[in-house]
Coordinates of C-alpha atoms in Angstrom, one line a residue:
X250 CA 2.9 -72.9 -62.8
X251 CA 4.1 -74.4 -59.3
X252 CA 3.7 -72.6 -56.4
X253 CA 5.3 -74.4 -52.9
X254 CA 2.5 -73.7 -50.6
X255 CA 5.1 -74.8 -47.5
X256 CA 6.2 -71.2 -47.9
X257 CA 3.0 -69.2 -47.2
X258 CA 1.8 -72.1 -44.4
X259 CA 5.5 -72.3 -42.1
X260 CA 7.1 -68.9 -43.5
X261 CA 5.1 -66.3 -44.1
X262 CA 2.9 -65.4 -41.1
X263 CA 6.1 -65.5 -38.8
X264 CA 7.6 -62.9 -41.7
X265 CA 4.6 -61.1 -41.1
X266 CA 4.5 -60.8 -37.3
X267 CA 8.4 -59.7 -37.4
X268 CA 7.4 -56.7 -39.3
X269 CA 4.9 -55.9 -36.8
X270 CA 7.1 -56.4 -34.5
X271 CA 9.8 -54.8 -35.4
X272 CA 7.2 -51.7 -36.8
X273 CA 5.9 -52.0 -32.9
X274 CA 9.2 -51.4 -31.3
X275 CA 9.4 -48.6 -33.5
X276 CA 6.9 -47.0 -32.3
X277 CA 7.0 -47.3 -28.9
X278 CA 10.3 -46.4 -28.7
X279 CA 9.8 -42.9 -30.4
X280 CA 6.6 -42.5 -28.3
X281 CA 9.0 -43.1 -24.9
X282 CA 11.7 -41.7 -26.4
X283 CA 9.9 -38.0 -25.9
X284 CA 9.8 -38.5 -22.5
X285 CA 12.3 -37.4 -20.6
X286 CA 13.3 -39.0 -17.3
X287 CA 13.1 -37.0 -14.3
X288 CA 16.3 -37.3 -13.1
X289 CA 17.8 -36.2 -16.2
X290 CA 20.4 -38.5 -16.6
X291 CA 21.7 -40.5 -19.9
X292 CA 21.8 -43.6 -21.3
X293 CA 25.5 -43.9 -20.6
X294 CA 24.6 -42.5 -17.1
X295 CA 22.2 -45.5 -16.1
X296 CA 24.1 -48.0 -17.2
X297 CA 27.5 -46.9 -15.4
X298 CA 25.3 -46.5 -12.6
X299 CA 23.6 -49.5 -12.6
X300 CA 26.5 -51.5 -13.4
X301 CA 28.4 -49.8 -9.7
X302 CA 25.2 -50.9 -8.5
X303 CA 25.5 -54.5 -9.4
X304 CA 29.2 -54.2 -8.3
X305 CA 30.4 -54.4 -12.0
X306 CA 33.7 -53.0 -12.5
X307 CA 35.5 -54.2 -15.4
X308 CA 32.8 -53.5 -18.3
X309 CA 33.4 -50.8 -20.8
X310 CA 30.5 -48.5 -21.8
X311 CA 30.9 -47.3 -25.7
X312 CA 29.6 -45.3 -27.8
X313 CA 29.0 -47.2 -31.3
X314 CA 26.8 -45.6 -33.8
X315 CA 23.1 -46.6 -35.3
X316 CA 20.1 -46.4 -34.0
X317 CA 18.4 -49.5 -31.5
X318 CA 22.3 -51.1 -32.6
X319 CA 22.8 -51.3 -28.6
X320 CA 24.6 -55.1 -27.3
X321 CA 26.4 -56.3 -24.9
X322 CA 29.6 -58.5 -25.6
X323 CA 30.5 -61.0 -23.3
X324 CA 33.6 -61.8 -25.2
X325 CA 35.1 -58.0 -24.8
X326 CA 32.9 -57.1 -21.9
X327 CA 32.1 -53.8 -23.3
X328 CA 28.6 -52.7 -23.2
X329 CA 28.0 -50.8 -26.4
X330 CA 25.0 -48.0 -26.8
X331 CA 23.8 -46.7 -30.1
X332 CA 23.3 -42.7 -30.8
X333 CA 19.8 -43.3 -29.8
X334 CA 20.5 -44.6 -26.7
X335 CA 24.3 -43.1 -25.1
X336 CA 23.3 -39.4 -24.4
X337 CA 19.5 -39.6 -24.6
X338 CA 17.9 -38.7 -21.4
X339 CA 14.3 -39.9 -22.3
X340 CA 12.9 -43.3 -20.3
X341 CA 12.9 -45.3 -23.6
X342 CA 17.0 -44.9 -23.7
X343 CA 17.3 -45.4 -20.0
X344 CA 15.4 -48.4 -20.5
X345 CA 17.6 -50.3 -23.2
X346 CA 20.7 -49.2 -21.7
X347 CA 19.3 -50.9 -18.5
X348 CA 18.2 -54.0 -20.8
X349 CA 21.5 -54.1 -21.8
X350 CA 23.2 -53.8 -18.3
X351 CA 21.4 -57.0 -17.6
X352 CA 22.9 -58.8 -20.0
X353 CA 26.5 -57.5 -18.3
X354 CA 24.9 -59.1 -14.6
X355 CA 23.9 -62.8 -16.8
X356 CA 27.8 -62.8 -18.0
X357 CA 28.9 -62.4 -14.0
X358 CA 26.7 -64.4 -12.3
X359 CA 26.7 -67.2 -15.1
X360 CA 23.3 -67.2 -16.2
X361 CA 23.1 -70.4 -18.0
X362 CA 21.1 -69.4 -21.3
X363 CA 23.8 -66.6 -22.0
X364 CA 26.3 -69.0 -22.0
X365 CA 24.6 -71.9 -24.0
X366 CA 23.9 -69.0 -26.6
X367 CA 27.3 -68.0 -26.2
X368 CA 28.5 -71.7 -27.2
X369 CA 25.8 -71.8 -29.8
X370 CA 27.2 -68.8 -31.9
X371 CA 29.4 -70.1 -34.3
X372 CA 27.2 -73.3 -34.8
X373 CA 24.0 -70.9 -35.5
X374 CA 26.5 -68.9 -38.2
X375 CA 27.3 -71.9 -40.1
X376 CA 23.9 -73.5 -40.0
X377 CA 21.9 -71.0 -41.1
X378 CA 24.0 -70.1 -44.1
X379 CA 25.0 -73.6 -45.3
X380 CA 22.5 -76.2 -43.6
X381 CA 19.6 -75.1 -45.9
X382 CA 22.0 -75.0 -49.1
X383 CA 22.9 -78.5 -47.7
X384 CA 19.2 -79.6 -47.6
X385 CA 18.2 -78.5 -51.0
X386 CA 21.4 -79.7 -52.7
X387 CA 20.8 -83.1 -51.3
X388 CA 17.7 -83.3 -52.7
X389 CA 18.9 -81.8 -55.9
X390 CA 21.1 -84.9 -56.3
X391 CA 18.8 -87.6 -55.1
X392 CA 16.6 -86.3 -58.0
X393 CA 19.3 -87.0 -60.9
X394 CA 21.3 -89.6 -59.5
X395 CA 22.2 -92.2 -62.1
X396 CA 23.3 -95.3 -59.6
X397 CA 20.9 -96.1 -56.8
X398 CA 24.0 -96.7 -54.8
X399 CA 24.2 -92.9 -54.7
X400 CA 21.2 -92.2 -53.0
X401 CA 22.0 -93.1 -49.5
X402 CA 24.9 -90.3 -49.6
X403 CA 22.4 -87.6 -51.1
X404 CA 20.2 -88.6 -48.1
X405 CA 23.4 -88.1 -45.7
X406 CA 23.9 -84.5 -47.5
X407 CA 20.5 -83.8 -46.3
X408 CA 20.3 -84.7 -43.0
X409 CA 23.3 -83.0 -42.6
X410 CA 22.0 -79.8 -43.7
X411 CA 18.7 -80.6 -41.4
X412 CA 21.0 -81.2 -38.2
X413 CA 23.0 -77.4 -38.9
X414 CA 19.7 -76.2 -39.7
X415 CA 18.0 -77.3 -36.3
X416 CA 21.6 -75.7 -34.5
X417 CA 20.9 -72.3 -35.4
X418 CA 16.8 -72.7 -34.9
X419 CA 18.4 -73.4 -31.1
X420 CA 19.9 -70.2 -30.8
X421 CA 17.2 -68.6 -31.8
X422 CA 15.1 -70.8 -29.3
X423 CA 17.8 -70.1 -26.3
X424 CA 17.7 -66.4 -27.2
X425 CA 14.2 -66.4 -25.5
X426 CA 15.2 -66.8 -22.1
X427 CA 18.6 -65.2 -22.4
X428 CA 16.1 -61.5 -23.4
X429 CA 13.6 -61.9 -21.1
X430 CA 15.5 -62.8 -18.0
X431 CA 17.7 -59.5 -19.1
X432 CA 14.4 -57.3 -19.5
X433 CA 13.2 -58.7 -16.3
X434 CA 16.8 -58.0 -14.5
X435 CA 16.2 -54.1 -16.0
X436 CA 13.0 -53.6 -14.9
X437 CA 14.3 -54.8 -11.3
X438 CA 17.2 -52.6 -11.2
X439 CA 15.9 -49.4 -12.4
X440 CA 13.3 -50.1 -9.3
X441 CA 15.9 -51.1 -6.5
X442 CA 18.6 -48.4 -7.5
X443 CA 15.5 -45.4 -8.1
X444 CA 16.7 -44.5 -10.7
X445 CA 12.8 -44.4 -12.5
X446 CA 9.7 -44.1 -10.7
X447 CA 6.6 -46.3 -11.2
X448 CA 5.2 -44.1 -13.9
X449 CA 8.4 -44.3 -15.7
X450 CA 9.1 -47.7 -15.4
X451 CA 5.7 -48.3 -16.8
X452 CA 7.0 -47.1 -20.3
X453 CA 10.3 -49.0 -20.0
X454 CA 8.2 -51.8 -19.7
X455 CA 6.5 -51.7 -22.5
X456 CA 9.3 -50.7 -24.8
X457 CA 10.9 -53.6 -23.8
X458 CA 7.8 -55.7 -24.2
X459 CA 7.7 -54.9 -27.8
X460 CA 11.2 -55.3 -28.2
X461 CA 11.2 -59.0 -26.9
X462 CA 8.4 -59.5 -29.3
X463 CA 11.1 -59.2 -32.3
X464 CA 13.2 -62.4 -30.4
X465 CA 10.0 -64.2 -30.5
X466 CA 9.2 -63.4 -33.9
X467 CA 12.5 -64.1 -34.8
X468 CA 12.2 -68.0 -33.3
X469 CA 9.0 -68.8 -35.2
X470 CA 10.5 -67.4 -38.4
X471 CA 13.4 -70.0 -37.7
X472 CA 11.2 -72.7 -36.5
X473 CA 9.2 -71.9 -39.7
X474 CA 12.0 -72.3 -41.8
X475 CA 13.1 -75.9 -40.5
X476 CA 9.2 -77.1 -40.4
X477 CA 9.1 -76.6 -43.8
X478 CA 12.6 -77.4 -44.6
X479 CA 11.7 -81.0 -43.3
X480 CA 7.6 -81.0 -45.2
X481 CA 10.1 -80.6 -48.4
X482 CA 12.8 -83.5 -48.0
X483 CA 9.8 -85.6 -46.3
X484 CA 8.0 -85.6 -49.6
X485 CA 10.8 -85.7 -51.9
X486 CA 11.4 -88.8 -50.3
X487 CA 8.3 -90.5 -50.2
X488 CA 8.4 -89.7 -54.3
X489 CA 11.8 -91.5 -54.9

């Protein structure tokens, strides 16, 4: 029986540090979400405030439902807070809402990672649905083509796949920056405007912290993906 090792060497340990991540932020976020912030104000709350702060008037704060679902769309400019995050008043909702404010401040100021991504959306769609179907499929043919002459367009089908692939492994890699700059840009507000103290902004930090680890876990999955996308065409090629 074959087994494609490729899998369990570029694959599989990113897999497995996404579900830690993602079982991190988890955690952390019910552990801050039982504290309550002093001030005793929402979700919804900091980020109107935050977004007067940051002289932010035409963004729309909604109430969308899920938990950890919050987003900001630059498109719409509304700023959209899940049921675990609009009306809570604990330091862990503050804290995403903030994240999520920062995002808002990136689309007005122009932060250049946001809109790269931005551009980068509908390429990352396509390629990761079709560019590794394109890959394999290219392959597929090479291996039963009849007429030599057909083996330069199999190799075409490929690349082609390899080149959407590699588009939405950059979104994933431009993602980076475009989360941690809006963490950072929370963690500064919530200082300036007071609206946590030190001791608070000590969980938000850490909430945050896990939650960027789900980006990053997210990037090697994709970088993964096209390592081993390109181990796979690389041999089948050096067999033909």
């Amino acid at each position: 029986m074959y087994m494609d090792y490729t899998y369990l060497i570029y694959v599989m340990p990113a897999i497995l540090l996404s579900m830690i991540a993602q079982a991190m932020v988890k955690s952390r976020f019910a552990s801050y979400n039982r504290v309550l912030s002093k001030k005793s104000i929402t979700g919804a709350q900091a980020a109107a405030l935050l977004l007067r702060a940051n002289n932010i008037m035409d963004v729309k704060i909604a109430h969308i439902s899920g938990s950890l679902t919050d987003n900001y769309n630059p498109g719409t400019k509304v700023l959209n807070l899940s049921d675990s995050t609009y009306s809570s008043t604990s330091i862990a909702a503050i804290g995403v809402a903030a994240h999520e404010t920062g995002h808002a401040i990136q689309h007005k100021v122009g932060y250049g990672p946001l809109v790269l991504r931005s551009m980068l959306v509908p390429v990352a769609n396509i390629g990761s649905r079709f560019g590794p179907m394109l890959a394999i499929l290219g392959i597929i043919f090479a291996s039963v083509a009849q007429a030599e002459s057909f083996i330069p367009i199999c190799q075409l089908i490929t690349d082609i796949g390899l080149l959407m692939f590699g588009g939405s492994v950059l979104f994933y890699l431009v993602t980076l920056p475009v989360e941690f700059n809006a963490s950072r840009r929370a963690m500064k507000i919530l200082k300036d405007t007071g609206t946590l103290d030190s001791s608070e902004l000590n969980g938000v930090k850490k909430v945050l912290w896990a939650a960027a680890m789900t980006y990053v876990a997210s990037a090697l999955t994709a970088i993964g993906s096209l390592m081993r996308l390109l181990v796979i065409t690389g041999r089948k090629n050096n067999r033909r």
